[in-house]
Structures are given as C-alpha cells and as structure tokens.
Amino acid sequence: MPQKVIGLIGGLSWESSAEYYRIINEQVRARLGGLNSARMLMWSFDFAGIEALQSADRWQEATLEMIDAARRLERGGADLVVICSNTMHRMASEVQAAIGIPLLHIADPTAERIRAAGLGRVGLLGTAFTMEQSFYKGRLAERHGLDVLVPDAEDRAVVHRIIYEELVQGRVEASSRQAYREVIARLVARGAEAVILGCTEIMLLVGSEDSAVPLFDTTGIHAEAAVAWALG
C-alpha cells in the first residue's frame, strides 16, 4: 500500500517546519527502512505577514490565509493536512470545514500520549494566544479530560517574548533556557504532573533534562502521528 501524502502548512515559523520535515522523514525511514522517505507537500508562509495579523488581532484574515494554504495542499494531492504550529490551530475547525481531507489536530495526539502515561494535570507553555485563549486549553479539557495549568501573567509574558524575539529567529540562548526551567518549576510546584511544550519552537530550547516532570513535545508527537496516519 503506497504512503499517503502529508500536507504541511509551514513557515509558522520555518524553524519548526524544518523540524517537522526532519522528524517525519526519520520516522518513515525507521519504520520502512532502506531508502524510504516521506511523501510530503509543504506550503510555507512568510511568517512576518502572519505575525502581523496575530499581533493586530486580525484573526479572520489569518483564518482566510490558512484556508487558502490548506486548499493549495489539497489541490496539490495531499491526503492529510498538518498545521505546523500550535497557535494557528485557533482556526483548525474553520480550515477543516473548508477542505475535503482530514486535518490532524496537534492537541489530540498530545493529549492521548499524556493520558496513556496515566497523567491528568498538565502545565502548558506556548505563545500568549495558546496559553490564554480557550481554543487549545478547552480542547484538552473538554475532549480529553485534562486539567490544564498555565503560568502566571509575568511568566506568560517571558515565555511569549522568548518565542517571538528568539526562537522563531533561530536564537537559542542559555539565559532563556534557564528562564524556561524556572517557569516549568513553578508549574510543577502548583501540581503539574507533566508540561506540554505547546509551541512548536520550544523543543529547540528545552528538553527532558530541564524539567522534574515529563515534557510532551508537540512538534515530535504531531509529526509522529502524521507518519502513523500516512503509513496506515
């Protein structure tokens, strides 16, 4: 049975899109062996334009951009759409309604992995949009029964700033790693049994050695779930 084609909506930022491309190909090679690699298409945004819409609260325009990207992938032959960003799942339902192929929501395989580990109370790191708005926390709680903790306002501002001023620009700073460690520790002190790295760039900064509880990297989990789907 031939591989299904994974359609990636990338450039959100390209730093994490490159990780998706790498992980998906590595997973296919690990599972199929030899010279096998993934069948993929990618539509990659100029992130400056998307960030401008985010910061100006122009979400309807951003939604139209995302729908256009998904339709381009569908026309190009994609069998599945993967949005390479947690934040841009804000319009996942609108994107899914506009296309005739499935969209693999990043929160679902992440929550399933957490549940399989027997955990229920999780901390969430991400952009301010992801940490503060209901589109992501609500799905984790309502569909998967997770109790979601987010950092306090001061910590949320630090986490968000580092994403936009450093990680999406390819900068990985030791001082920022330490700042994230401290934010994670405060979530653990409040009862978090695990922490979701709910921005696809955070995995560039912190890993398991930076936390006293398990970290669930949405980038890796999402990419692996896309491979599992594509290989049937």
JSON list of N, CA and C in Angstrom, two decimals, residues 34-112:
[
{"chain": "A", "resi": 34, "resn": "GLY", "atom": "N", "xyz": [15.68, 1.15, 4.64]},
{"chain": "A", "resi": 34, "resn": "GLY", "atom": "CA", "xyz": [16.30, 1.39, 3.34]},
{"chain": "A", "resi": 34, "resn": "GLY", "atom": "C", "xyz": [16.31, 2.85, 2.94]},
{"chain": "A", "resi": 35, "resn": "LEU", "atom": "N", "xyz": [15.93, 3.09, 1.69]},
{"chain": "A", "resi": 35, "resn": "LEU", "atom": "CA", "xyz": [15.96, 4.43, 1.13]},
{"chain": "A", "resi": 35, "resn": "LEU", "atom": "C", "xyz": [14.62, 5.15, 1.25]},
{"chain": "A", "resi": 36, "resn": "ASN", "atom": "N", "xyz": [13.71, 4.58, 2.02]},
{"chain": "A", "resi": 36, "resn": "ASN", "atom": "CA", "xyz": [12.38, 5.18, 2.12]},
{"chain": "A", "resi": 36, "resn": "ASN", "atom": "C", "xyz": [12.41, 6.53, 2.83]},
{"chain": "A", "resi": 37, "resn": "SER", "atom": "N", "xyz": [11.62, 7.44, 2.31]},
{"chain": "A", "resi": 37, "resn": "SER", "atom": "CA", "xyz": [11.38, 8.74, 2.95]},
{"chain": "A", "resi": 37, "resn": "SER", "atom": "C", "xyz": [9.92, 9.10, 2.74]},
{"chain": "A", "resi": 38, "resn": "ALA", "atom": "N", "xyz": [9.50, 10.20, 3.33]},
{"chain": "A", "resi": 38, "resn": "ALA", "atom": "CA", "xyz": [8.07, 10.54, 3.35]},
{"chain": "A", "resi": 38, "resn": "ALA", "atom": "C", "xyz": [7.63, 11.22, 2.06]},
{"chain": "A", "resi": 39, "resn": "ARG", "atom": "N", "xyz": [6.37, 10.97, 1.71]},
{"chain": "A", "resi": 39, "resn": "ARG", "atom": "CA", "xyz": [5.72, 11.71, 0.62]},
{"chain": "A", "resi": 39, "resn": "ARG", "atom": "C", "xyz": [5.05, 12.92, 1.26]},
{"chain": "A", "resi": 40, "resn": "MET", "atom": "N", "xyz": [5.55, 14.11, 0.93]},
{"chain": "A", "resi": 40, "resn": "MET", "atom": "CA", "xyz": [5.08, 15.33, 1.58]},
{"chain": "A", "resi": 40, "resn": "MET", "atom": "C", "xyz": [4.97, 16.49, 0.60]},
{"chain": "A", "resi": 41, "resn": "LEU", "atom": "N", "xyz": [4.04, 17.38, 0.92]},
{"chain": "A", "resi": 41, "resn": "LEU", "atom": "CA", "xyz": [3.96, 18.69, 0.30]},
{"chain": "A", "resi": 41, "resn": "LEU", "atom": "C", "xyz": [4.03, 19.71, 1.43]},
{"chain": "A", "resi": 42, "resn": "MET", "atom": "N", "xyz": [4.59, 20.88, 1.15]},
{"chain": "A", "resi": 42, "resn": "MET", "atom": "CA", "xyz": [4.57, 21.95, 2.16]},
{"chain": "A", "resi": 42, "resn": "MET", "atom": "C", "xyz": [4.20, 23.27, 1.51]},
{"chain": "A", "resi": 43, "resn": "TRP", "atom": "N", "xyz": [3.25, 23.96, 2.14]},
{"chain": "A", "resi": 43, "resn": "TRP", "atom": "CA", "xyz": [3.01, 25.36, 1.82]},
{"chain": "A", "resi": 43, "resn": "TRP", "atom": "C", "xyz": [3.61, 26.15, 2.97]},
{"chain": "A", "resi": 44, "resn": "SER", "atom": "N", "xyz": [4.57, 27.03, 2.67]},
{"chain": "A", "resi": 44, "resn": "SER", "atom": "CA", "xyz": [5.30, 27.75, 3.70]},
{"chain": "A", "resi": 44, "resn": "SER", "atom": "C", "xyz": [5.02, 29.24, 3.62]},
{"chain": "A", "resi": 45, "resn": "PHE", "atom": "N", "xyz": [4.47, 29.78, 4.71]},
{"chain": "A", "resi": 45, "resn": "PHE", "atom": "CA", "xyz": [4.15, 31.21, 4.78]},
{"chain": "A", "resi": 45, "resn": "PHE", "atom": "C", "xyz": [5.40, 32.05, 5.00]},
{"chain": "A", "resi": 46, "resn": "ASP", "atom": "N", "xyz": [5.29, 33.32, 4.62]},
{"chain": "A", "resi": 46, "resn": "ASP", "atom": "CA", "xyz": [6.21, 34.35, 5.11]},
{"chain": "A", "resi": 46, "resn": "ASP", "atom": "C", "xyz": [5.69, 34.73, 6.49]},
{"chain": "A", "resi": 47, "resn": "PHE", "atom": "N", "xyz": [6.40, 34.33, 7.53]},
{"chain": "A", "resi": 47, "resn": "PHE", "atom": "CA", "xyz": [5.88, 34.46, 8.89]},
{"chain": "A", "resi": 47, "resn": "PHE", "atom": "C", "xyz": [5.68, 35.91, 9.30]},
{"chain": "A", "resi": 48, "resn": "ALA", "atom": "N", "xyz": [6.42, 36.83, 8.72]},
{"chain": "A", "resi": 48, "resn": "ALA", "atom": "CA", "xyz": [6.25, 38.24, 9.10]},
{"chain": "A", "resi": 48, "resn": "ALA", "atom": "C", "xyz": [4.81, 38.69, 8.88]},
{"chain": "A", "resi": 49, "resn": "GLY", "atom": "N", "xyz": [4.22, 38.26, 7.78]},
{"chain": "A", "resi": 49, "resn": "GLY", "atom": "CA", "xyz": [2.84, 38.64, 7.50]},
{"chain": "A", "resi": 49, "resn": "GLY", "atom": "C", "xyz": [1.85, 38.01, 8.47]},
{"chain": "A", "resi": 50, "resn": "ILE", "atom": "N", "xyz": [2.10, 36.75, 8.82]},
{"chain": "A", "resi": 50, "resn": "ILE", "atom": "CA", "xyz": [1.22, 36.06, 9.76]},
{"chain": "A", "resi": 50, "resn": "ILE", "atom": "C", "xyz": [1.33, 36.68, 11.16]},
{"chain": "A", "resi": 51, "resn": "GLU", "atom": "N", "xyz": [2.57, 36.95, 11.59]},
{"chain": "A", "resi": 51, "resn": "GLU", "atom": "CA", "xyz": [2.77, 37.55, 12.92]},
{"chain": "A", "resi": 51, "resn": "GLU", "atom": "C", "xyz": [2.08, 38.90, 13.01]},
{"chain": "A", "resi": 52, "resn": "ALA", "atom": "N", "xyz": [2.10, 39.67, 11.90]},
{"chain": "A", "resi": 52, "resn": "ALA", "atom": "CA", "xyz": [1.44, 40.98, 11.91]},
{"chain": "A", "resi": 52, "resn": "ALA", "atom": "C", "xyz": [-0.06, 40.83, 12.12]},
{"chain": "A", "resi": 53, "resn": "LEU", "atom": "N", "xyz": [-0.66, 39.81, 11.51]},
{"chain": "A", "resi": 53, "resn": "LEU", "atom": "CA", "xyz": [-2.09, 39.57, 11.70]},
{"chain": "A", "resi": 53, "resn": "LEU", "atom": "C", "xyz": [-2.37, 39.12, 13.14]},
{"chain": "A", "resi": 54, "resn": "GLN", "atom": "N", "xyz": [-1.51, 38.27, 13.68]},
{"chain": "A", "resi": 54, "resn": "GLN", "atom": "CA", "xyz": [-1.69, 37.81, 15.07]},
{"chain": "A", "resi": 54, "resn": "GLN", "atom": "C", "xyz": [-1.65, 38.99, 16.04]},
{"chain": "A", "resi": 55, "resn": "SER", "atom": "N", "xyz": [-0.60, 39.79, 15.93]},
{"chain": "A", "resi": 55, "resn": "SER", "atom": "CA", "xyz": [-0.40, 40.86, 16.91]},
{"chain": "A", "resi": 55, "resn": "SER", "atom": "C", "xyz": [-1.46, 41.95, 16.78]},
{"chain": "A", "resi": 56, "resn": "ALA", "atom": "N", "xyz": [-2.06, 42.08, 15.58]},
{"chain": "A", "resi": 56, "resn": "ALA", "atom": "CA", "xyz": [-3.12, 43.08, 15.38]},
{"chain": "A", "resi": 56, "resn": "ALA", "atom": "C", "xyz": [-4.51, 42.51, 15.66]},
{"chain": "A", "resi": 57, "resn": "ASP", "atom": "N", "xyz": [-4.57, 41.24, 16.13]},
{"chain": "A", "resi": 57, "resn": "ASP", "atom": "CA", "xyz": [-5.85, 40.60, 16.44]},
{"chain": "A", "resi": 57, "resn": "ASP", "atom": "C", "xyz": [-6.74, 40.46, 15.20]},
{"chain": "A", "resi": 58, "resn": "ARG", "atom": "N", "xyz": [-6.09, 40.32, 14.05]},
{"chain": "A", "resi": 58, "resn": "ARG", "atom": "CA", "xyz": [-6.84, 40.19, 12.78]},
{"chain": "A", "resi": 58, "resn": "ARG", "atom": "C", "xyz": [-6.97, 38.69, 12.44]},
{"chain": "A", "resi": 59, "resn": "TRP", "atom": "N", "xyz": [-7.68, 37.98, 13.31]},
{"chain": "A", "resi": 59, "resn": "TRP", "atom": "CA", "xyz": [-7.73, 36.52, 13.19]},
{"chain": "A", "resi": 59, "resn": "TRP", "atom": "C", "xyz": [-8.56, 36.05, 12.01]},
{"chain": "A", "resi": 60, "resn": "GLN", "atom": "N", "xyz": [-9.57, 36.81, 11.62]},
{"chain": "A", "resi": 60, "resn": "GLN", "atom": "CA", "xyz": [-10.38, 36.39, 10.48]},
{"chain": "A", "resi": 60, "resn": "GLN", "atom": "C", "xyz": [-9.54, 36.39, 9.21]},
{"chain": "A", "resi": 61, "resn": "GLU", "atom": "N", "xyz": [-8.69, 37.39, 9.05]},
{"chain": "A", "resi": 61, "resn": "GLU", "atom": "CA", "xyz": [-7.81, 37.42, 7.88]},
{"chain": "A", "resi": 61, "resn": "GLU", "atom": "C", "xyz": [-6.80, 36.27, 7.94]},
{"chain": "A", "resi": 62, "resn": "ALA", "atom": "N", "xyz": [-6.30, 36.00, 9.13]},
{"chain": "A", "resi": 62, "resn": "ALA", "atom": "CA", "xyz": [-5.37, 34.87, 9.28]},
{"chain": "A", "resi": 62, "resn": "ALA", "atom": "C", "xyz": [-6.06, 33.56, 8.94]},
{"chain": "A", "resi": 63, "resn": "THR", "atom": "N", "xyz": [-7.33, 33.44, 9.32]},
{"chain": "A", "resi": 63, "resn": "THR", "atom": "CA", "xyz": [-8.09, 32.22, 9.02]},
{"chain": "A", "resi": 63, "resn": "THR", "atom": "C", "xyz": [-8.21, 32.03, 7.51]},
{"chain": "A", "resi": 64, "resn": "LEU", "atom": "N", "xyz": [-8.50, 33.10, 6.79]},
{"chain": "A", "resi": 64, "resn": "LEU", "atom": "CA", "xyz": [-8.60, 33.01, 5.33]},
{"chain": "A", "resi": 64, "resn": "LEU", "atom": "C", "xyz": [-7.27, 32.59, 4.70]},
{"chain": "A", "resi": 65, "resn": "GLU", "atom": "N", "xyz": [-6.18, 33.09, 5.24]},
{"chain": "A", "resi": 65, "resn": "GLU", "atom": "CA", "xyz": [-4.85, 32.69, 4.75]},
{"chain": "A", "resi": 65, "resn": "GLU", "atom": "C", "xyz": [-4.63, 31.20, 4.98]},
{"chain": "A", "resi": 66, "resn": "MET", "atom": "N", "xyz": [-5.03, 30.71, 6.15]},
{"chain": "A", "resi": 66, "resn": "MET", "atom": "CA", "xyz": [-4.83, 29.29, 6.47]},
{"chain": "A", "resi": 66, "resn": "MET", "atom": "C", "xyz": [-5.70, 28.39, 5.61]},
{"chain": "A", "resi": 67, "resn": "ILE", "atom": "N", "xyz": [-6.93, 28.83, 5.37]},
{"chain": "A", "resi": 67, "resn": "ILE", "atom": "CA", "xyz": [-7.81, 28.05, 4.49]},
{"chain": "A", "resi": 67, "resn": "ILE", "atom": "C", "xyz": [-7.22, 27.99, 3.08]},
{"chain": "A", "resi": 68, "resn": "ASP", "atom": "N", "xyz": [-6.71, 29.11, 2.60]},
{"chain": "A", "resi": 68, "resn": "ASP", "atom": "CA", "xyz": [-6.09, 29.14, 1.27]},
{"chain": "A", "resi": 68, "resn": "ASP", "atom": "C", "xyz": [-4.92, 28.15, 1.21]},
{"chain": "A", "resi": 69, "resn": "ALA", "atom": "N", "xyz": [-4.10, 28.13, 2.25]},
{"chain": "A", "resi": 69, "resn": "ALA", "atom": "CA", "xyz": [-2.95, 27.21, 2.27]},
{"chain": "A", "resi": 69, "resn": "ALA", "atom": "C", "xyz": [-3.41, 25.76, 2.24]},
{"chain": "A", "resi": 70, "resn": "ALA", "atom": "N", "xyz": [-4.41, 25.43, 3.04]},
{"chain": "A", "resi": 70, "resn": "ALA", "atom": "CA", "xyz": [-4.90, 24.06, 3.10]},
{"chain": "A", "resi": 70, "resn": "ALA", "atom": "C", "xyz": [-5.49, 23.63, 1.75]},
{"chain": "A", "resi": 71, "resn": "ARG", "atom": "N", "xyz": [-6.20, 24.53, 1.11]},
{"chain": "A", "resi": 71, "resn": "ARG", "atom": "CA", "xyz": [-6.78, 24.20, -0.21]},
{"chain": "A", "resi": 71, "resn": "ARG", "atom": "C", "xyz": [-5.68, 24.01, -1.26]},
{"chain": "A", "resi": 72, "resn": "ARG", "atom": "N", "xyz": [-4.63, 24.79, -1.17]},
{"chain": "A", "resi": 72, "resn": "ARG", "atom": "CA", "xyz": [-3.49, 24.60, -2.09]},
{"chain": "A", "resi": 72, "resn": "ARG", "atom": "C", "xyz": [-2.91, 23.19, -1.92]},
{"chain": "A", "resi": 73, "resn": "LEU", "atom": "N", "xyz": [-2.76, 22.76, -0.67]},
{"chain": "A", "resi": 73, "resn": "LEU", "atom": "CA", "xyz": [-2.22, 21.42, -0.43]},
{"chain": "A", "resi": 73, "resn": "LEU", "atom": "C", "xyz": [-3.17, 20.34, -0.94]},
{"chain": "A", "resi": 74, "resn": "GLU", "atom": "N", "xyz": [-4.45, 20.54, -0.71]},
{"chain": "A", "resi": 74, "resn": "GLU", "atom": "CA", "xyz": [-5.42, 19.55, -1.18]},
{"chain": "A", "resi": 74, "resn": "GLU", "atom": "C", "xyz": [-5.40, 19.46, -2.71]},
{"chain": "A", "resi": 75, "resn": "ARG", "atom": "N", "xyz": [-5.36, 20.60, -3.37]},
{"chain": "A", "resi": 75, "resn": "ARG", "atom": "CA", "xyz": [-5.29, 20.59, -4.84]},
{"chain": "A", "resi": 75, "resn": "ARG", "atom": "C", "xyz": [-4.00, 19.95, -5.33]},
{"chain": "A", "resi": 76, "resn": "GLY", "atom": "N", "xyz": [-2.94, 20.09, -4.55]},
{"chain": "A", "resi": 76, "resn": "GLY", "atom": "CA", "xyz": [-1.65, 19.52, -4.93]},
{"chain": "A", "resi": 76, "resn": "GLY", "atom": "C", "xyz": [-1.54, 18.02, -4.73]},
{"chain": "A", "resi": 77, "resn": "GLY", "atom": "N", "xyz": [-2.54, 17.44, -4.05]},
{"chain": "A", "resi": 77, "resn": "GLY", "atom": "CA", "xyz": [-2.54, 15.98, -3.88]},
{"chain": "A", "resi": 77, "resn": "GLY", "atom": "C", "xyz": [-2.33, 15.49, -2.46]},
{"chain": "A", "resi": 78, "resn": "ALA", "atom": "N", "xyz": [-2.35, 16.39, -1.49]},
{"chain": "A", "resi": 78, "resn": "ALA", "atom": "CA", "xyz": [-2.21, 15.96, -0.09]},
{"chain": "A", "resi": 78, "resn": "ALA", "atom": "C", "xyz": [-3.42, 15.14, 0.33]},
{"chain": "A", "resi": 79, "resn": "ASP", "atom": "N", "xyz": [-3.16, 14.12, 1.17]},
{"chain": "A", "resi": 79, "resn": "ASP", "atom": "CA", "xyz": [-4.23, 13.30, 1.73]},
{"chain": "A", "resi": 79, "resn": "ASP", "atom": "C", "xyz": [-4.57, 13.71, 3.16]},
{"chain": "A", "resi": 80, "resn": "LEU", "atom": "N", "xyz": [-3.70, 14.50, 3.77]},
{"chain": "A", "resi": 80, "resn": "LEU", "atom": "CA", "xyz": [-3.83, 14.91, 5.17]},
{"chain": "A", "resi": 80, "resn": "LEU", "atom": "C", "xyz": [-3.20, 16.28, 5.32]},
{"chain": "A", "resi": 81, "resn": "VAL", "atom": "N", "xyz": [-3.81, 17.13, 6.15]},
{"chain": "A", "resi": 81, "resn": "VAL", "atom": "CA", "xyz": [-3.23, 18.45, 6.42]},
{"chain": "A", "resi": 81, "resn": "VAL", "atom": "C", "xyz": [-2.71, 18.49, 7.85]},
{"chain": "A", "resi": 82, "resn": "VAL", "atom": "N", "xyz": [-1.49, 19.01, 8.01]},
{"chain": "A", "resi": 82, "resn": "VAL", "atom": "CA", "xyz": [-0.84, 19.18, 9.31]},
{"chain": "A", "resi": 82, "resn": "VAL", "atom": "C", "xyz": [-0.43, 20.64, 9.43]},
{"chain": "A", "resi": 83, "resn": "ILE", "atom": "N", "xyz": [-1.00, 21.34, 10.41]},
{"chain": "A", "resi": 83, "resn": "ILE", "atom": "CA", "xyz": [-0.62, 22.73, 10.69]},
{"chain": "A", "resi": 83, "resn": "ILE", "atom": "C", "xyz": [0.58, 22.70, 11.62]},
{"chain": "A", "resi": 84, "resn": "CYS", "atom": "N", "xyz": [1.72, 23.18, 11.15]},
{"chain": "A", "resi": 84, "resn": "CYS", "atom": "CA", "xyz": [2.98, 23.09, 11.91]},
{"chain": "A", "resi": 84, "resn": "CYS", "atom": "C", "xyz": [3.10, 24.22, 12.92]},
{"chain": "A", "resi": 85, "resn": "SER", "atom": "N", "xyz": [2.09, 24.38, 13.76]},
{"chain": "A", "resi": 85, "resn": "SER", "atom": "CA", "xyz": [2.03, 25.45, 14.74]},
{"chain": "A", "resi": 85, "resn": "SER", "atom": "C", "xyz": [0.89, 25.14, 15.70]},
{"chain": "A", "resi": 86, "resn": "ASN", "atom": "N", "xyz": [1.12, 25.35, 16.99]},
{"chain": "A", "resi": 86, "resn": "ASN", "atom": "CA", "xyz": [0.03, 25.23, 17.95]},
{"chain": "A", "resi": 86, "resn": "ASN", "atom": "C", "xyz": [-0.91, 26.42, 17.87]},
{"chain": "A", "resi": 87, "resn": "THR", "atom": "N", "xyz": [-0.34, 27.63, 17.82]},
{"chain": "A", "resi": 87, "resn": "THR", "atom": "CA", "xyz": [-1.16, 28.84, 17.82]},
{"chain": "A", "resi": 87, "resn": "THR", "atom": "C", "xyz": [-2.16, 28.85, 16.67]},
{"chain": "A", "resi": 88, "resn": "MET", "atom": "N", "xyz": [-1.73, 28.42, 15.49]},
{"chain": "A", "resi": 88, "resn": "MET", "atom": "CA", "xyz": [-2.60, 28.52, 14.33]},
{"chain": "A", "resi": 88, "resn": "MET", "atom": "C", "xyz": [-3.64, 27.39, 14.26]},
{"chain": "A", "resi": 89, "resn": "HIS", "atom": "N", "xyz": [-3.71, 26.59, 15.32]},
{"chain": "A", "resi": 89, "resn": "HIS", "atom": "CA", "xyz": [-4.87, 25.70, 15.48]},
{"chain": "A", "resi": 89, "resn": "HIS", "atom": "C", "xyz": [-6.07, 26.47, 16.00]},
{"chain": "A", "resi": 90, "resn": "ARG", "atom": "N", "xyz": [-5.90, 27.75, 16.24]},
{"chain": "A", "resi": 90, "resn": "ARG", "atom": "CA", "xyz": [-7.03, 28.60, 16.64]},
{"chain": "A", "resi": 90, "resn": "ARG", "atom": "C", "xyz": [-8.14, 28.51, 15.60]},
{"chain": "A", "resi": 91, "resn": "MET", "atom": "N", "xyz": [-7.76, 28.34, 14.32]},
{"chain": "A", "resi": 91, "resn": "MET", "atom": "CA", "xyz": [-8.76, 28.26, 13.26]},
{"chain": "A", "resi": 91, "resn": "MET", "atom": "C", "xyz": [-8.85, 26.86, 12.65]},
{"chain": "A", "resi": 92, "resn": "ALA", "atom": "N", "xyz": [-8.46, 25.85, 13.42]},
{"chain": "A", "resi": 92, "resn": "ALA", "atom": "CA", "xyz": [-8.45, 24.48, 12.88]},
{"chain": "A", "resi": 92, "resn": "ALA", "atom": "C", "xyz": [-9.81, 24.03, 12.40]},
{"chain": "A", "resi": 93, "resn": "SER", "atom": "N", "xyz": [-10.86, 24.36, 13.15]},
{"chain": "A", "resi": 93, "resn": "SER", "atom": "CA", "xyz": [-12.19, 23.88, 12.74]},
{"chain": "A", "resi": 93, "resn": "SER", "atom": "C", "xyz": [-12.64, 24.55, 11.44]},
{"chain": "A", "resi": 94, "resn": "GLU", "atom": "N", "xyz": [-12.32, 25.82, 11.26]},
{"chain": "A", "resi": 94, "resn": "GLU", "atom": "CA", "xyz": [-12.67, 26.51, 10.02]},
{"chain": "A", "resi": 94, "resn": "GLU", "atom": "C", "xyz": [-11.89, 25.94, 8.84]},
{"chain": "A", "resi": 95, "resn": "VAL", "atom": "N", "xyz": [-10.62, 25.64, 9.06]},
{"chain": "A", "resi": 95, "resn": "VAL", "atom": "CA", "xyz": [-9.80, 25.04, 8.00]},
{"chain": "A", "resi": 95, "resn": "VAL", "atom": "C", "xyz": [-10.35, 23.66, 7.63]},
{"chain": "A", "resi": 96, "resn": "GLN", "atom": "N", "xyz": [-10.66, 22.85, 8.64]},
{"chain": "A", "resi": 96, "resn": "GLN", "atom": "CA", "xyz": [-11.19, 21.52, 8.35]},
{"chain": "A", "resi": 96, "resn": "GLN", "atom": "C", "xyz": [-12.50, 21.60, 7.57]},
{"chain": "A", "resi": 97, "resn": "ALA", "atom": "N", "xyz": [-13.36, 22.55, 7.92]},
{"chain": "A", "resi": 97, "resn": "ALA", "atom": "CA", "xyz": [-14.65, 22.68, 7.24]},
{"chain": "A", "resi": 97, "resn": "ALA", "atom": "C", "xyz": [-14.50, 23.10, 5.77]},
{"chain": "A", "resi": 98, "resn": "ALA", "atom": "N", "xyz": [-13.35, 23.69, 5.43]},
{"chain": "A", "resi": 98, "resn": "ALA", "atom": "CA", "xyz": [-13.16, 24.23, 4.09]},
{"chain": "A", "resi": 98, "resn": "ALA", "atom": "C", "xyz": [-12.49, 23.25, 3.13]},
{"chain": "A", "resi": 99, "resn": "ILE", "atom": "N", "xyz": [-12.07, 22.09, 3.63]},
{"chain": "A", "resi": 99, "resn": "ILE", "atom": "CA", "xyz": [-11.37, 21.12, 2.79]},
{"chain": "A", "resi": 99, "resn": "ILE", "atom": "C", "xyz": [-12.04, 19.74, 2.90]},
{"chain": "A", "resi": 100, "resn": "GLY", "atom": "N", "xyz": [-11.71, 18.89, 1.94]},
{"chain": "A", "resi": 100, "resn": "GLY", "atom": "CA", "xyz": [-12.32, 17.57, 1.90]},
{"chain": "A", "resi": 100, "resn": "GLY", "atom": "C", "xyz": [-11.41, 16.46, 2.38]},
{"chain": "A", "resi": 101, "resn": "ILE", "atom": "N", "xyz": [-10.28, 16.81, 2.96]},
{"chain": "A", "resi": 101, "resn": "ILE", "atom": "CA", "xyz": [-9.35, 15.82, 3.51]},
{"chain": "A", "resi": 101, "resn": "ILE", "atom": "C", "xyz": [-9.19, 16.10, 5.00]},
{"chain": "A", "resi": 102, "resn": "PRO", "atom": "N", "xyz": [-8.73, 15.11, 5.79]},
{"chain": "A", "resi": 102, "resn": "PRO", "atom": "CA", "xyz": [-8.63, 15.33, 7.23]},
{"chain": "A", "resi": 102, "resn": "PRO", "atom": "C", "xyz": [-7.53, 16.30, 7.62]},
{"chain": "A", "resi": 103, "resn": "LEU", "atom": "N", "xyz": [-7.77, 16.97, 8.75]},
{"chain": "A", "resi": 103, "resn": "LEU", "atom": "CA", "xyz": [-6.76, 17.79, 9.40]},
{"chain": "A", "resi": 103, "resn": "LEU", "atom": "C", "xyz": [-6.43, 17.11, 10.72]},
{"chain": "A", "resi": 104, "resn": "LEU", "atom": "N", "xyz": [-5.15, 16.87, 10.96]},
{"chain": "A", "resi": 104, "resn": "LEU", "atom": "CA", "xyz": [-4.71, 16.20, 12.18]},
{"chain": "A", "resi": 104, "resn": "LEU", "atom": "C", "xyz": [-4.43, 17.26, 13.24]},
{"chain": "A", "resi": 105, "resn": "HIS", "atom": "N", "xyz": [-5.32, 17.40, 14.21]},
{"chain": "A", "resi": 105, "resn": "HIS", "atom": "CA", "xyz": [-5.20, 18.45, 15.23]},
{"chain": "A", "resi": 105, "resn": "HIS", "atom": "C", "xyz": [-4.08, 18.11, 16.20]},
{"chain": "A", "resi": 106, "resn": "ILE", "atom": "N", "xyz": [-3.19, 19.07, 16.43]},
{"chain": "A", "resi": 106, "resn": "ILE", "atom": "CA", "xyz": [-1.99, 18.84, 17.23]},
{"chain": "A", "resi": 106, "resn": "ILE", "atom": "C", "xyz": [-2.30, 18.49, 18.68]},
{"chain": "A", "resi": 107, "resn": "ALA", "atom": "N", "xyz": [-3.41, 18.98, 19.21]},
{"chain": "A", "resi": 107, "resn": "ALA", "atom": "CA", "xyz": [-3.72, 18.73, 20.62]},
{"chain": "A", "resi": 107, "resn": "ALA", "atom": "C", "xyz": [-4.14, 17.29, 20.87]},
{"chain": "A", "resi": 108, "resn": "ASP", "atom": "N", "xyz": [-4.71, 16.63, 19.87]},
{"chain": "A", "resi": 108, "resn": "ASP", "atom": "CA", "xyz": [-5.28, 15.30, 20.11]},
{"chain": "A", "resi": 108, "resn": "ASP", "atom": "C", "xyz": [-4.23, 14.22, 20.36]},
{"chain": "A", "resi": 109, "resn": "PRO", "atom": "N", "xyz": [-3.23, 14.03, 19.48]},
{"chain": "A", "resi": 109, "resn": "PRO", "atom": "CA", "xyz": [-2.22, 13.02, 19.80]},
{"chain": "A", "resi": 109, "resn": "PRO", "atom": "C", "xyz": [-1.41, 13.37, 21.05]},
{"chain": "A", "resi": 110, "resn": "THR", "atom": "N", "xyz": [-1.26, 14.66, 21.32]},
{"chain": "A", "resi": 110, "resn": "THR", "atom": "CA", "xyz": [-0.55, 15.09, 22.53]},
{"chain": "A", "resi": 110, "resn": "THR", "atom": "C", "xyz": [-1.33, 14.65, 23.77]},
{"chain": "A", "resi": 111, "resn": "ALA", "atom": "N", "xyz": [-2.62, 14.93, 23.79]},
{"chain": "A", "resi": 111, "resn": "ALA", "atom": "CA", "xyz": [-3.45, 14.55, 24.93]},
{"chain": "A", "resi": 111, "resn": "ALA", "atom": "C", "xyz": [-3.52, 13.03, 25.07]},
{"chain": "A", "resi": 112, "resn": "GLU", "atom": "N", "xyz": [-3.59, 12.33, 23.95]},
{"chain": "A", "resi": 112, "resn": "GLU", "atom": "CA", "xyz": [-3.63, 10.86, 24.01]},
{"chain": "A", "resi": 112, "resn": "GLU", "atom": "C", "xyz": [-2.35, 10.30, 24.63]}
]
